[in-house]
Coordinates of C-alpha atoms in Angstrom, one line a residue:
M11 CA -12.9 29.9 -6.7
Y12 CA -16.0 27.6 -7.1
F13 CA -16.8 24.3 -5.4
Y14 CA -18.9 21.7 -7.1
K15 CA -20.2 18.6 -5.3
I16 CA -19.0 15.3 -6.9
S17 CA -19.9 12.9 -4.1
K18 CA -21.2 12.9 -0.6
H19 CA -17.6 12.7 0.7
Y20 CA -15.7 15.4 -1.2
N21 CA -15.8 18.7 -3.0
V22 CA -13.8 19.2 -6.2
K23 CA -12.1 22.6 -6.5
F24 CA -12.3 24.5 -9.8
L25 CA -10.7 27.7 -11.0
K26 CA -12.8 30.3 -12.8
T27 CA -12.2 30.6 -16.5
F28 CA -13.9 32.5 -19.3
S29 CA -14.3 29.8 -21.9
K30 CA -17.7 29.1 -23.6
L31 CA -20.4 26.8 -22.4
S32 CA -20.2 23.2 -23.6
E33 CA -22.9 22.2 -26.1
N34 CA -24.4 19.7 -23.8
G35 CA -24.9 22.3 -21.2
R36 CA -23.1 20.3 -18.5
F37 CA -21.4 23.4 -17.0
L38 CA -22.9 26.8 -16.3
E39 CA -21.1 30.0 -17.4
P40 CA -18.3 30.5 -16.4
T41 CA -17.0 27.1 -17.2
A42 CA -14.4 25.6 -15.0
T43 CA -11.1 23.9 -15.1
F44 CA -10.5 21.0 -12.7
I45 CA -7.4 21.3 -10.6
G46 CA -7.8 18.3 -8.3
V47 CA -9.7 17.1 -5.3
N48 CA -9.6 19.6 -2.5
V49 CA -9.3 18.8 1.2
K50 CA -8.5 22.0 3.0
R51 CA -5.2 22.1 4.8
N52 CA -4.9 23.0 8.5
K53 CA -2.8 26.2 8.3
T54 CA -1.2 25.4 11.7
M55 CA 0.5 22.3 10.2
K56 CA 3.4 22.1 7.8
K57 CA 2.5 20.9 4.3
H58 CA 2.4 17.1 4.0
Q59 CA 5.5 15.6 2.4
D60 CA 4.1 13.8 -0.5
V61 CA 5.9 10.6 -1.4
S62 CA 6.3 11.7 -5.0
S63 CA 8.4 14.6 -3.8
S64 CA 11.4 12.3 -3.0
I65 CA 13.2 13.0 -6.3
N66 CA 16.9 13.4 -6.8
K67 CA 18.6 15.7 -9.4
A68 CA 18.5 13.0 -12.0
G69 CA 14.7 12.9 -11.8
E70 CA 14.8 9.5 -10.0
F71 CA 12.4 8.6 -7.2
V72 CA 14.4 7.7 -4.0
R73 CA 12.3 6.3 -1.2
K74 CA 13.2 7.6 2.3
E75 CA 13.8 5.1 5.1
S76 CA 11.3 4.7 7.9
S77 CA 11.9 6.5 11.2
F78 CA 10.5 4.3 14.0
R79 CA 12.4 1.0 14.2
N80 CA 11.7 -0.5 17.7
Q81 CA 10.8 -4.1 18.2
V82 CA 8.1 -6.0 20.1
E83 CA 10.1 -8.5 22.2
A84 CA 10.0 -10.3 25.5
N85 CA 11.7 -8.3 28.4
G86 CA 12.0 -5.3 26.1
E87 CA 10.4 -1.8 26.2
F88 CA 7.5 -3.2 24.1
P89 CA 6.7 -6.7 25.3
P90 CA 4.2 -8.9 23.5
E91 CA 0.7 -8.6 25.0
S92 CA -2.7 -9.2 23.7
G93 CA -4.7 -6.0 23.2
R94 CA -1.8 -3.7 23.8
Y95 CA -1.0 -2.8 20.2
H96 CA -2.9 -1.1 17.4
L97 CA -2.1 -1.1 13.7
Y98 CA -2.8 2.0 11.6
V99 CA -3.1 1.1 7.9
S100 CA -4.4 2.2 4.5
Y101 CA -6.2 -0.5 2.4
A102 CA -4.6 1.3 -0.6
C103 CA -1.0 1.1 0.6
P104 CA 0.9 -2.0 -0.5
W105 CA 3.3 -1.7 2.5
A106 CA 0.5 -1.5 5.0
H107 CA -1.3 -4.3 3.2
R108 CA 1.6 -6.6 4.0
T109 CA 0.9 -6.2 7.7
L110 CA -2.9 -6.9 7.3
I111 CA -2.1 -10.2 5.5
S112 CA 0.5 -11.3 8.1
R113 CA -1.9 -10.4 10.9
K114 CA -4.6 -12.5 9.4
L115 CA -2.4 -15.5 8.5
K116 CA -1.0 -15.6 12.0
G117 CA -4.5 -15.4 13.6
L118 CA -3.9 -12.1 15.4
E119 CA -7.2 -10.4 14.6
D120 CA -8.3 -10.5 18.3
V121 CA -4.8 -9.6 19.5
I122 CA -3.9 -6.5 17.5
S123 CA -6.6 -4.0 16.6
Y124 CA -6.4 -1.8 13.5
T125 CA -7.8 1.4 12.0
T126 CA -7.9 2.2 8.3
V127 CA -7.4 5.7 7.0
D128 CA -9.3 7.4 4.1
Y129 CA -8.1 6.4 0.6
L130 CA -7.8 10.1 -0.4
M131 CA -4.6 11.7 0.7
G132 CA -4.9 15.5 0.7
E133 CA -2.6 18.3 1.8
N134 CA -2.6 17.1 5.4
G135 CA -1.8 13.5 4.5
W136 CA -3.6 10.4 5.7
R137 CA -7.0 11.2 7.3
F138 CA -9.4 9.4 9.6
N139 CA -12.8 9.6 8.0
D140 CA -15.7 7.5 9.1
Q141 CA -17.8 8.6 6.2
I142 CA -15.8 6.4 3.9
P143 CA -16.7 2.7 3.8
G144 CA -14.2 0.6 5.7
C145 CA -12.8 3.6 7.6
T146 CA -13.3 4.8 11.2
K147 CA -12.4 7.7 13.4
D148 CA -9.1 7.4 15.3
P149 CA -10.0 5.3 18.4
I150 CA -7.0 6.4 20.5
F151 CA -6.6 10.2 20.4
G152 CA -9.7 11.1 18.4
V153 CA -7.6 13.2 16.0
E154 CA -8.4 13.8 12.4
Y155 CA -5.0 13.2 10.7
M156 CA -2.3 10.6 11.1
R157 CA 0.3 13.4 11.3
E158 CA -1.3 14.5 14.6
I159 CA -0.5 11.1 16.1
Y160 CA 3.2 11.4 15.0
H161 CA 3.4 14.8 16.5
K162 CA 1.8 13.9 19.7
V163 CA 4.2 11.1 20.4
S164 CA 7.2 12.8 18.8
P165 CA 6.9 16.6 19.1
G166 CA 9.0 18.3 16.5
Y167 CA 9.0 15.3 14.2
D168 CA 9.6 16.5 10.6
G169 CA 9.8 13.3 8.7
R170 CA 7.3 11.7 6.4
I171 CA 4.0 10.6 7.8
T172 CA 3.5 7.1 6.7
V173 CA 1.5 3.9 7.3
P174 CA 1.6 1.2 8.5
V175 CA 2.2 2.2 12.1
L176 CA 2.4 -0.3 15.0
F177 CA 1.3 1.7 18.0
D178 CA 1.6 0.9 21.7
K179 CA -1.7 1.9 23.4
K180 CA -0.4 1.5 26.9
A181 CA 2.8 3.5 26.5
K182 CA 1.2 5.9 23.9
K183 CA 4.2 5.4 21.6
I184 CA 4.9 4.5 18.0
V185 CA 6.7 1.2 18.0
N186 CA 7.5 0.8 14.4
N187 CA 6.5 2.2 11.0
E188 CA 8.6 -0.1 8.7
S189 CA 6.3 -2.8 7.2
S190 CA 9.1 -5.3 6.6
E191 CA 9.9 -5.3 10.3
I192 CA 6.3 -5.3 11.5
I193 CA 5.5 -8.5 9.5
R194 CA 8.6 -10.2 11.1
M195 CA 7.3 -9.2 14.5
F196 CA 3.9 -10.7 13.7
N197 CA 5.5 -13.9 12.4
H198 CA 6.7 -15.0 15.8
G199 CA 6.5 -12.1 18.3
F200 CA 2.9 -12.9 19.3
D201 CA 2.8 -16.7 18.9
E202 CA 1.4 -17.3 22.4
F203 CA -1.7 -15.4 21.3
C204 CA -2.4 -16.9 17.9
A205 CA -6.0 -18.1 17.4
T206 CA -5.1 -21.7 16.4
E207 CA -2.2 -24.1 16.8
Q208 CA -1.8 -24.2 13.0
Q209 CA -1.4 -20.4 12.9
R210 CA 1.1 -20.6 15.8
Q211 CA 3.1 -23.1 13.9
L212 CA 3.0 -21.1 10.6
D213 CA 6.5 -19.7 10.0
L214 CA 6.8 -17.2 7.1
Y215 CA 10.5 -16.7 7.7
P216 CA 11.8 -20.1 8.6
L217 CA 15.4 -20.4 9.6
E218 CA 16.3 -22.9 6.8
K219 CA 15.0 -20.5 4.1
R220 CA 16.1 -17.2 5.4
N221 CA 19.1 -16.8 3.1
E222 CA 16.9 -17.6 0.1
I223 CA 14.1 -15.3 1.2
D224 CA 16.5 -12.4 1.8
E225 CA 18.0 -13.0 -1.7
V226 CA 14.6 -12.8 -3.3
N227 CA 13.6 -9.8 -1.3
A228 CA 16.8 -8.1 -2.4
W229 CA 15.8 -8.0 -6.0
V230 CA 12.0 -7.9 -5.7
Y231 CA 12.0 -4.8 -3.5
P232 CA 14.0 -2.4 -5.6
N233 CA 12.9 -3.6 -9.0
I234 CA 9.3 -4.6 -8.5
N235 CA 7.8 -3.4 -5.2
N236 CA 9.6 0.0 -5.4
G237 CA 10.2 -0.3 -9.2
V238 CA 6.6 0.7 -10.0
Y239 CA 7.0 3.8 -7.9
R240 CA 10.4 4.5 -9.5
S241 CA 8.7 4.3 -12.9
G242 CA 5.6 6.3 -11.9
F243 CA 7.3 9.1 -10.0
A244 CA 10.2 9.6 -12.4
T245 CA 10.6 13.2 -13.6
S246 CA 13.1 12.6 -16.4
Q247 CA 13.0 10.3 -19.4
E248 CA 16.3 8.7 -18.4
A249 CA 15.0 7.9 -14.9
Y250 CA 11.8 6.4 -16.2
D251 CA 13.5 4.3 -18.8
K252 CA 15.9 2.8 -16.3
A253 CA 13.2 2.1 -13.7
V254 CA 10.7 0.6 -16.2
Q255 CA 13.3 -1.6 -17.9
D256 CA 14.5 -2.9 -14.5
L257 CA 10.9 -3.6 -13.6
F258 CA 10.0 -5.7 -16.6
A259 CA 13.4 -7.5 -16.6
H260 CA 12.6 -8.7 -13.1
L261 CA 9.0 -9.5 -13.9
D262 CA 10.4 -11.7 -16.7
K263 CA 12.7 -13.3 -14.1
L264 CA 9.8 -13.9 -11.8
E265 CA 7.8 -15.5 -14.6
D266 CA 10.6 -17.9 -15.3
L267 CA 11.0 -18.7 -11.6
L268 CA 7.3 -19.4 -11.1
S269 CA 7.3 -21.8 -14.1
K270 CA 9.6 -24.1 -12.0
Q271 CA 8.1 -23.9 -8.5
R272 CA 4.9 -23.1 -6.8
Y273 CA 6.0 -20.1 -4.7
V274 CA 8.8 -17.6 -4.9
T275 CA 11.2 -19.6 -2.7
G276 CA 10.0 -23.1 -3.3
N277 CA 6.9 -25.1 -2.5
T278 CA 5.9 -23.4 0.8
L279 CA 4.4 -20.0 1.3
T280 CA 6.8 -17.4 2.9
E281 CA 7.0 -13.7 3.6
A282 CA 8.6 -13.3 0.1
D283 CA 5.1 -14.2 -1.3
V284 CA 3.3 -11.8 1.0
R285 CA 5.7 -8.9 0.1
L286 CA 5.3 -9.6 -3.7
Y287 CA 1.5 -10.1 -3.7
T288 CA 0.7 -6.6 -2.6
T289 CA 2.4 -5.2 -5.7
L290 CA 1.1 -7.8 -8.2
V291 CA -2.5 -7.4 -7.2
R292 CA -2.3 -3.6 -7.8
F293 CA -0.4 -3.9 -11.0
D294 CA -3.0 -4.2 -13.7
P295 CA -5.7 -2.0 -11.9
V296 CA -3.3 0.8 -11.1
Y297 CA 0.4 0.6 -12.0
H298 CA 0.0 -0.5 -15.6
G299 CA -1.8 2.8 -16.5
H300 CA -1.3 5.3 -13.7
F301 CA 2.5 4.6 -13.3
K302 CA 3.1 4.0 -17.1
C303 CA 4.2 0.4 -16.4
N304 CA 2.5 -0.6 -19.7
K305 CA 4.9 -2.8 -21.5
K306 CA 2.9 -5.8 -20.3
R307 CA 0.1 -6.7 -17.8
I308 CA 0.3 -9.3 -15.1
I309 CA -2.4 -11.2 -17.0
D310 CA 0.2 -11.5 -19.9
Y311 CA 2.4 -13.6 -17.7
P312 CA 0.8 -17.0 -17.5
N313 CA 2.7 -18.3 -14.4
I314 CA 2.6 -15.0 -12.5
W315 CA -1.2 -14.5 -13.2
S316 CA -2.0 -18.1 -12.0
Y317 CA 0.2 -17.6 -8.9
L318 CA -1.5 -14.3 -8.1
R319 CA -5.0 -15.9 -8.4
E320 CA -3.9 -18.7 -6.0
L321 CA -2.7 -16.2 -3.4
Y322 CA -5.8 -14.0 -3.8
Q323 CA -8.0 -17.0 -3.2
M324 CA -6.2 -17.9 0.1
P325 CA -7.6 -16.6 3.4
G326 CA -5.7 -13.5 4.3
F327 CA -4.9 -12.2 0.8
G328 CA -8.1 -11.5 -1.2
D329 CA -10.2 -10.7 1.9
T330 CA -7.7 -7.9 2.9
T331 CA -7.7 -6.5 -0.7
D332 CA -10.0 -3.5 -1.2
M333 CA -9.9 -2.5 -4.8
E334 CA -12.0 0.6 -4.4
H335 CA -9.6 2.0 -1.9
I336 CA -6.6 1.0 -4.1
T337 CA -7.9 2.5 -7.3
K338 CA -9.3 5.7 -5.8
H339 CA -6.3 6.4 -3.7
Y340 CA -3.7 6.5 -6.5
Q341 CA -5.9 8.1 -9.1
M342 CA -7.5 10.8 -6.9
S343 CA -4.5 11.6 -4.6
H344 CA -1.6 11.8 -7.1
V345 CA -2.6 15.1 -8.8
K346 CA 0.8 15.6 -10.3
I347 CA 0.2 12.4 -12.4
N348 CA -3.6 12.7 -12.7
P349 CA -4.6 16.3 -12.2
Y350 CA -8.3 15.8 -13.0
G351 CA -8.6 13.1 -10.4
I352 CA -10.6 10.9 -12.8
V353 CA -10.8 7.2 -11.8
Y354 CA -10.8 5.0 -14.8
I355 CA -13.3 2.2 -15.2
G356 CA -11.2 -1.0 -15.6
P357 CA -9.8 -3.4 -16.1
D358 CA -12.2 -6.3 -15.5
L359 CA -10.1 -9.0 -13.7
D360 CA -11.3 -12.3 -12.4
F361 CA -9.1 -13.1 -9.4
M362 CA -11.4 -16.0 -8.5
A363 CA -10.9 -17.8 -11.8
P364 CA -9.4 -21.3 -11.4
H365 CA -5.6 -21.5 -11.3
D366 CA -3.3 -24.3 -12.3
R367 CA -0.8 -24.2 -9.4
N368 CA -2.2 -27.4 -7.8
E369 CA -1.8 -29.4 -11.0
K370 CA 1.6 -28.1 -11.8
F371 CA 3.1 -28.3 -8.3
P372 CA 1.1 -30.6 -6.1
V373 CA 2.0 -30.3 -2.4

């Protein structure tokens, strides 16, 4: 095997072949066939369970449930304290992105610290790599991989290694790795520590709207949030057809909804908007091409596109969106879908272009 340097961060692994030199002389004899980005696996670890491996007999992607489901609550095992908890995230991951947005909206930046993993997921899963912009080494255990943290706090754990992870630095335990529950904890569990009174008063899951929010989440999650994954990871034509048809039927539903009101559940921002944003902002740059969700683009939906621009321009949304991490993660890590690991150049999107949501739905 041969290794050719493609960046200061990674080597790309090639297999020797005996084809002829290209006319432009770009490769030396023997030429090489790219088989993906290589990050050597620690032989003492079990192989990482890639998310795309969760496929049933019908070729349908079925997401597994999160394993750690504890709560931060007063008088509980994990009481709310400033500086006690740490968030492990990936800028690329839409589920982890939800927690970064909620943390920022609630003014918890000085209360809950966080660490970002490398955008490239290799055979050992999520990696801490301070050579990548925006990433640092693990500040708690000093380990190289996220899986090592799971195994330290839960010896024998054989489930999937995922982010986000809310970690208790004092007890050295994983509190929760389910994003929908973490954002609920951030919504009110740390109110006494919010940076401002306005952020303390912000309620992304208000009592009077909970039924409506739950109803929206119930169709957005399976058909849009997870629908792009169901489309992209399908291994049969039937599974893909079902997933992609569900996806665009519900994007059409969303377009109609947003033609009548400013946000998903009315004229106030809620967690339903946070949960939806992280999929929409990744759609045209990644899901449209990489996951074969190419019937339409978000920019082809006037109301969704304007709504997305409004959210992106709000504090907490665009400033937690790292498009380099997003595009490189999907296109370099999913070698079953993109075996050459080539990251495509576009599209050019202007998220800062003026939107019309104020004119249509003044608050």
